[in-house]
Amino acid sequence: MNPNENAPIVLIVDDMPFNVKVLRETLKRDYRIEVAINGAEALERARGEPQPDLILLDVMMPEMDGYEVCRRLKDDPLPVSIPVIFVTAKDDEAAEEQGFELGGVDYITKPFSLAVVKMRVRTHIQLKRQTDTLERLAYIDPLTGIPNRRQFMETLEREYQRALREDSALSVLMIDVDHFKAYNDHYGHGTGDDCLREVALALLRGLFRPGDQIARYGGEEFVAVLPRTDREAAALLAERLSQCVLDLQRPHARSSTSDRVTVSIGGATTSLHAEARSLEALLSRADQMLYRAKEGGRNRSLVADMDERLGM
């Protein structure tokens, strides 16, 4: 095993033991090396965790050649972003063009120079990590460091589809910092930013399960996605989150609700009735409940089922 457990993972896919041995010896000082001896093994490993950072893929293999393996990798949403370098004895232009059309990032012909292999692997590993970093930043709110609205919407869509498949409950909470404009006006925007960061951390601490997610929705508003969570459980968690923010003991001299920073929370839970199941309707109901929590005096939480009739 590579002593550096944080080293990038290179998956070598080749049915020839000699080729595997040469590549492993060449790369093992800088990378964690894994091996698949056929296409089926390669696909299974590429879908597993932790995912490879790069795949060295032989073209000429029995049953499923490298081109077919690459095509299936690029059709699969899990391993689609893993860079693939073809390693093959085919050196004609048509074969190389086919590899690039299928999504390969590079093409190394046999017999290969080990120095060239090392340089190309290093280059594409660096590009992959830079791309991963940029993608992570695109999903993170820069002020609070928690997921942003974009990530929330993608997570919500994914969990909503899972809830439909499994016929399981899904809850959403909308969380608003009470009288935040007055807080900013009194303490200044710098202190307001500090407040939002503290609230974000308090909300994170209030979550129980790894699958639950808190995100910043915009301004002083946060949201939570709670998979497999019914209305009763969502209501209890909403109360817990509200208390976590209250426990910050952060002064709010301009609040008409409390002398400390508080939040109002509105939530909604999917219904088993098909006509009540809609992602847009779920968010709309959570927003309605947030409005009611504010109208009811703030510093409170209200959660409703989608099929629950709301009186005016």
Short mmCIF file of C-alpha atoms in Angstrom, two decimals:
data_model
loop_
_atom_site.label_atom_id
_atom_site.label_comp_id
_atom_site.label_asym_id
_atom_site.label_seq_id
_atom_site.Cartn_x
_atom_site.Cartn_y
_atom_site.Cartn_z
CA MET A 1 0.00 0.00 0.00
CA ASN A 2 1.19 3.51 -0.77
CA PRO A 3 2.25 5.12 2.51
CA ASN A 4 0.56 8.34 1.45
CA GLU A 5 -3.12 7.59 1.95
CA ASN A 6 -4.06 10.98 0.49
CA ALA A 7 -2.26 10.34 -2.80
CA PRO A 8 -4.38 10.33 -5.97
CA ILE A 9 -5.74 6.97 -7.10
CA VAL A 10 -4.78 5.63 -10.53
CA LEU A 11 -6.79 2.70 -11.84
CA ILE A 12 -4.86 0.53 -14.33
CA VAL A 13 -7.11 -1.50 -16.61
CA ASP A 14 -5.19 -4.14 -18.56
CA ASP A 15 -5.47 -7.91 -19.01
CA MET A 16 -1.70 -8.34 -19.49
CA PRO A 17 0.14 -8.85 -16.16
CA PHE A 18 3.43 -7.56 -17.58
CA ASN A 19 1.90 -4.23 -18.61
CA VAL A 20 0.26 -3.87 -15.20
CA LYS A 21 3.54 -4.59 -13.42
CA VAL A 22 5.50 -2.03 -15.46
CA LEU A 23 2.91 0.71 -14.96
CA ARG A 24 2.52 -0.05 -11.26
CA GLU A 25 6.27 0.11 -10.65
CA THR A 26 6.48 3.37 -12.58
CA LEU A 27 3.69 5.14 -10.71
CA LYS A 28 3.51 3.61 -7.23
CA ARG A 29 5.80 6.18 -5.55
CA ASP A 30 3.42 9.04 -6.32
CA TYR A 31 0.00 7.39 -6.52
CA ARG A 32 -2.19 4.74 -5.00
CA ILE A 33 -2.48 2.05 -7.64
CA GLU A 34 -5.51 -0.13 -8.24
CA VAL A 35 -5.92 -2.74 -10.97
CA ALA A 36 -8.77 -4.17 -13.03
CA ILE A 37 -8.09 -6.96 -15.51
CA ASN A 38 -11.23 -6.54 -17.62
CA GLY A 39 -13.91 -4.02 -18.51
CA ALA A 40 -16.52 -5.25 -16.04
CA GLU A 41 -14.08 -4.90 -13.13
CA ALA A 42 -13.10 -1.44 -14.34
CA LEU A 43 -16.71 -0.23 -14.43
CA GLU A 44 -17.44 -1.63 -10.99
CA ARG A 45 -14.36 -0.01 -9.46
CA ALA A 46 -14.98 3.34 -11.16
CA ARG A 47 -18.43 3.49 -9.55
CA GLY A 48 -17.06 2.70 -6.09
CA GLU A 49 -15.70 4.92 -3.33
CA PRO A 50 -13.22 6.43 -3.20
CA GLN A 51 -13.31 7.02 -6.93
CA PRO A 52 -10.14 6.84 -9.01
CA ASP A 53 -8.63 10.18 -9.96
CA LEU A 54 -7.51 8.80 -13.31
CA ILE A 55 -7.89 5.62 -15.39
CA LEU A 56 -5.17 4.11 -17.59
CA LEU A 57 -7.24 2.02 -19.99
CA ASP A 58 -5.96 -0.61 -22.38
CA VAL A 59 -7.89 -0.76 -25.66
CA MET A 60 -7.35 -4.40 -26.67
CA MET A 61 -9.14 -6.55 -24.08
CA PRO A 62 -11.38 -9.61 -24.44
CA GLU A 63 -15.17 -9.45 -24.05
CA MET A 64 -15.29 -5.65 -23.67
CA ASP A 65 -12.64 -3.49 -25.29
CA GLY A 66 -11.39 -0.19 -23.88
CA TYR A 67 -13.53 1.90 -26.21
CA GLU A 68 -16.71 0.26 -24.92
CA VAL A 69 -15.52 0.66 -21.32
CA CYS A 70 -14.92 4.38 -21.90
CA ARG A 71 -18.30 4.80 -23.56
CA ARG A 72 -20.05 3.25 -20.55
CA LEU A 73 -18.01 5.33 -18.12
CA LYS A 74 -19.03 8.54 -19.87
CA ASP A 75 -22.70 7.48 -19.95
CA ASP A 76 -22.69 6.92 -16.19
CA PRO A 77 -23.22 10.04 -13.99
CA LEU A 78 -20.98 8.65 -11.21
CA PRO A 79 -17.67 8.09 -13.06
CA VAL A 80 -18.32 10.48 -15.95
CA SER A 81 -15.76 13.04 -14.75
CA ILE A 82 -12.87 10.59 -14.25
CA PRO A 83 -10.20 11.30 -16.91
CA VAL A 84 -9.34 8.31 -19.12
CA ILE A 85 -5.98 7.85 -20.83
CA PHE A 86 -5.97 5.13 -23.48
CA VAL A 87 -2.89 2.91 -23.53
CA THR A 88 -2.69 0.81 -26.67
CA ALA A 89 -0.55 -0.64 -29.47
CA LYS A 90 -2.91 0.94 -32.01
CA ASP A 91 -1.11 3.98 -33.37
CA ASP A 92 -3.23 4.90 -36.38
CA GLU A 93 -5.01 8.24 -36.54
CA ALA A 94 -8.51 6.74 -36.77
CA ALA A 95 -8.05 4.78 -33.52
CA GLU A 96 -6.76 7.86 -31.72
CA GLU A 97 -9.64 9.96 -33.03
CA GLN A 98 -12.13 7.35 -31.82
CA GLY A 99 -10.62 7.44 -28.34
CA PHE A 100 -10.97 11.23 -28.09
CA GLU A 101 -14.52 11.15 -29.48
CA LEU A 102 -15.51 8.71 -26.71
CA GLY A 103 -14.23 11.08 -24.04
CA GLY A 104 -10.60 10.07 -23.49
CA VAL A 105 -8.26 12.88 -22.47
CA ASP A 106 -5.04 11.39 -23.84
CA TYR A 107 -3.66 8.54 -25.91
CA ILE A 108 -0.39 6.70 -25.20
CA THR A 109 0.87 4.15 -27.69
CA LYS A 110 2.91 1.03 -26.95
CA PRO A 111 5.77 0.53 -26.55
CA PHE A 112 5.54 3.59 -24.31
CA SER A 113 8.18 5.75 -22.68
CA LEU A 114 7.84 5.49 -18.91
CA ALA A 115 8.95 9.12 -18.55
CA VAL A 116 6.15 10.18 -20.90
CA VAL A 117 3.61 8.08 -18.99
CA LYS A 118 4.62 9.75 -15.71
CA MET A 119 4.41 13.26 -17.19
CA ARG A 120 1.01 12.71 -18.79
CA VAL A 121 -0.44 11.09 -15.69
CA ARG A 122 0.85 13.97 -13.55
CA THR A 123 -0.60 16.57 -15.94
CA HIS A 124 -4.07 15.04 -16.03
CA ILE A 125 -4.15 14.40 -12.28
CA GLN A 126 -3.36 18.09 -11.71
CA LEU A 127 -6.05 19.16 -14.18
CA LYS A 128 -8.59 16.85 -12.52
CA ARG A 129 -7.87 18.23 -9.05
CA GLN A 130 -8.09 21.82 -10.28
CA THR A 131 -11.42 21.03 -11.91
CA ASP A 132 -12.70 19.34 -8.74
CA THR A 133 -11.70 22.38 -6.68
CA LEU A 134 -13.52 24.75 -9.03
CA GLU A 135 -16.62 22.56 -8.97
CA ARG A 136 -16.60 22.46 -5.17
CA LEU A 137 -16.28 26.23 -5.01
CA ALA A 138 -19.24 26.58 -7.36
CA TYR A 139 -21.40 24.76 -4.80
CA ILE A 140 -20.16 26.53 -1.65
CA ASP A 141 -21.42 29.81 -0.23
CA PRO A 142 -18.28 31.97 0.11
CA LEU A 143 -19.47 33.82 3.22
CA THR A 144 -20.53 30.92 5.41
CA GLY A 145 -18.65 28.00 3.86
CA ILE A 146 -21.79 25.84 3.71
CA PRO A 147 -23.61 24.62 0.55
CA ASN A 148 -25.17 27.36 -1.57
CA ARG A 149 -28.56 27.58 -3.26
CA ARG A 150 -27.33 25.73 -6.35
CA GLN A 151 -26.21 22.73 -4.34
CA PHE A 152 -29.41 22.81 -2.29
CA MET A 153 -31.58 22.67 -5.42
CA GLU A 154 -29.60 19.77 -6.89
CA THR A 155 -29.69 17.88 -3.58
CA LEU A 156 -33.41 18.53 -3.20
CA GLU A 157 -34.13 17.28 -6.73
CA ARG A 158 -32.10 14.12 -6.12
CA GLU A 159 -33.73 13.40 -2.76
CA TYR A 160 -37.17 14.19 -4.13
CA GLN A 161 -36.74 11.60 -6.89
CA ARG A 162 -35.51 9.09 -4.32
CA ALA A 163 -38.54 9.78 -2.13
CA LEU A 164 -40.82 9.10 -5.09
CA ARG A 165 -39.03 5.81 -5.87
CA GLU A 166 -39.01 4.63 -2.26
CA ASP A 167 -42.39 6.12 -1.33
CA SER A 168 -40.63 7.72 1.63
CA ALA A 169 -41.07 11.06 3.36
CA LEU A 170 -38.98 14.11 2.51
CA SER A 171 -39.04 17.35 4.49
CA VAL A 172 -37.76 20.83 3.71
CA LEU A 173 -37.19 23.66 6.17
CA MET A 174 -36.86 27.35 5.34
CA ILE A 175 -35.05 29.32 8.02
CA ASP A 176 -34.95 33.11 8.24
CA VAL A 177 -32.93 35.24 10.67
CA ASP A 178 -35.42 37.51 12.41
CA HIS A 179 -35.15 41.28 11.89
CA PHE A 180 -31.82 40.93 10.13
CA LYS A 181 -32.05 44.25 8.26
CA ALA A 182 -32.41 46.01 11.59
CA TYR A 183 -29.42 44.02 12.87
CA ASN A 184 -27.29 45.14 9.92
CA ASP A 185 -28.40 48.74 10.24
CA HIS A 186 -27.50 48.83 13.93
CA TYR A 187 -24.31 46.75 14.11
CA GLY A 188 -22.94 47.20 10.57
CA HIS A 189 -22.57 44.80 7.66
CA GLY A 190 -19.28 43.34 8.90
CA THR A 191 -20.89 42.25 12.16
CA GLY A 192 -23.89 41.10 10.15
CA ASP A 193 -21.63 38.80 8.13
CA ASP A 194 -20.17 37.43 11.37
CA CYS A 195 -23.69 36.78 12.59
CA LEU A 196 -24.60 34.82 9.45
CA ARG A 197 -21.47 32.69 9.79
CA GLU A 198 -22.31 31.89 13.42
CA VAL A 199 -25.92 31.05 12.54
CA ALA A 200 -24.74 28.73 9.74
CA LEU A 201 -22.44 26.85 12.14
CA ALA A 202 -25.17 26.63 14.77
CA LEU A 203 -27.56 25.13 12.23
CA LEU A 204 -24.92 22.62 11.14
CA ARG A 205 -24.39 21.56 14.74
CA GLY A 206 -28.10 20.96 15.07
CA LEU A 207 -28.24 18.26 12.40
CA PHE A 208 -28.32 14.60 13.43
CA ARG A 209 -27.61 12.64 10.25
CA PRO A 210 -24.99 12.84 7.50
CA GLY A 211 -27.72 12.81 4.82
CA ASP A 212 -29.32 16.01 6.13
CA GLN A 213 -28.11 19.24 4.55
CA ILE A 214 -28.13 22.89 5.56
CA ALA A 215 -27.55 25.48 2.83
CA ARG A 216 -27.62 29.24 2.49
CA TYR A 217 -30.58 30.13 0.28
CA GLY A 218 -29.74 33.81 -0.03
CA GLY A 219 -29.37 36.87 2.18
CA GLU A 220 -30.33 35.93 5.73
CA GLU A 221 -32.29 32.84 4.66
CA PHE A 222 -31.14 29.24 5.08
CA VAL A 223 -32.72 25.95 4.03
CA ALA A 224 -32.54 22.33 5.12
CA VAL A 225 -33.15 19.13 3.15
CA LEU A 226 -34.20 16.22 5.37
CA PRO A 227 -34.47 12.87 3.54
CA ARG A 228 -36.67 10.12 4.98
CA THR A 229 -38.05 12.57 7.55
CA ASP A 230 -41.77 12.79 8.35
CA ARG A 231 -43.57 15.88 9.63
CA GLU A 232 -43.21 15.03 13.31
CA ALA A 233 -39.46 14.46 13.05
CA ALA A 234 -39.04 17.59 10.93
CA ALA A 235 -40.97 19.65 13.50
CA LEU A 236 -38.74 18.38 16.31
CA LEU A 237 -35.60 19.17 14.33
CA ALA A 238 -36.91 22.65 13.48
CA GLU A 239 -37.35 23.34 17.20
CA ARG A 240 -33.84 22.07 17.86
CA LEU A 241 -32.36 24.30 15.15
CA SER A 242 -34.21 27.30 16.51
CA GLN A 243 -32.82 26.61 19.98
CA CYS A 244 -29.28 26.16 18.60
CA VAL A 245 -29.41 29.70 17.20
CA LEU A 246 -30.91 31.07 20.39
CA ASP A 247 -28.12 29.40 22.38
CA LEU A 248 -25.56 31.53 20.53
CA GLN A 249 -26.61 34.31 22.92
CA ARG A 250 -25.81 36.84 20.21
CA PRO A 251 -27.27 40.25 21.21
CA HIS A 252 -29.87 41.90 18.96
CA ALA A 253 -30.71 45.32 20.36
CA ARG A 254 -33.08 46.19 17.48
CA SER A 255 -35.23 43.06 17.53
CA SER A 256 -38.85 43.39 18.57
CA THR A 257 -38.91 39.64 19.18
CA SER A 258 -36.02 39.01 21.55
CA ASP A 259 -32.86 40.64 22.87
CA ARG A 260 -30.92 37.86 21.13
CA VAL A 261 -30.65 36.72 17.51
CA THR A 262 -33.48 34.30 16.67
CA VAL A 263 -34.82 32.51 13.61
CA SER A 264 -38.23 31.72 12.20
CA ILE A 265 -38.67 28.36 10.48
CA GLY A 266 -41.27 27.07 8.07
CA GLY A 267 -41.32 23.48 6.86
CA ALA A 268 -43.17 21.07 4.64
CA THR A 269 -43.24 17.29 4.25
CA THR A 270 -44.13 15.33 1.12
CA SER A 271 -47.47 13.63 1.03
CA LEU A 272 -48.26 10.05 0.04
CA HIS A 273 -50.99 11.39 -2.23
CA ALA A 274 -49.71 11.69 -5.79
CA GLU A 275 -51.69 14.85 -6.52
CA ALA A 276 -49.95 16.61 -3.62
CA ARG A 277 -46.46 15.57 -4.76
CA SER A 278 -44.61 18.33 -6.53
CA LEU A 279 -41.20 19.79 -5.82
CA GLU A 280 -42.44 23.31 -6.47
CA ALA A 281 -45.44 22.74 -4.22
CA LEU A 282 -43.18 21.44 -1.46
CA LEU A 283 -41.04 24.59 -1.52
CA SER A 284 -44.12 26.79 -1.76
CA ARG A 285 -45.69 25.13 1.29
CA ALA A 286 -42.47 25.53 3.30
CA ASP A 287 -42.41 29.20 2.32
CA GLN A 288 -46.05 29.58 3.40
CA MET A 289 -45.25 28.08 6.77
CA LEU A 290 -42.27 30.42 7.16
CA TYR A 291 -44.57 33.37 6.46
CA ARG A 292 -46.99 32.11 9.10
CA ALA A 293 -44.21 31.68 11.63
CA LYS A 294 -43.21 35.30 11.05
CA GLU A 295 -46.81 36.50 11.22
CA GLY A 296 -47.24 34.58 14.47
CA GLY A 297 -44.53 36.57 16.22
CA ARG A 298 -41.26 35.06 14.88
CA ASN A 299 -38.77 32.97 16.89
CA ARG A 300 -40.92 29.93 16.19
CA SER A 301 -41.26 27.02 13.79
CA LEU A 302 -44.22 25.59 11.88
CA VAL A 303 -44.15 22.43 9.75
CA ALA A 304 -47.04 21.05 7.68
CA ASP A 305 -47.79 17.97 5.58
CA MET A 306 -48.44 18.64 1.92
CA ASP A 307 -51.97 17.21 2.13
CA GLU A 308 -52.79 19.21 5.25
CA ARG A 309 -55.43 21.86 4.66
CA LEU A 310 -54.28 25.29 5.75
CA GLY A 311 -56.89 27.63 7.18
CA MET A 312 -56.67 31.32 6.42
#
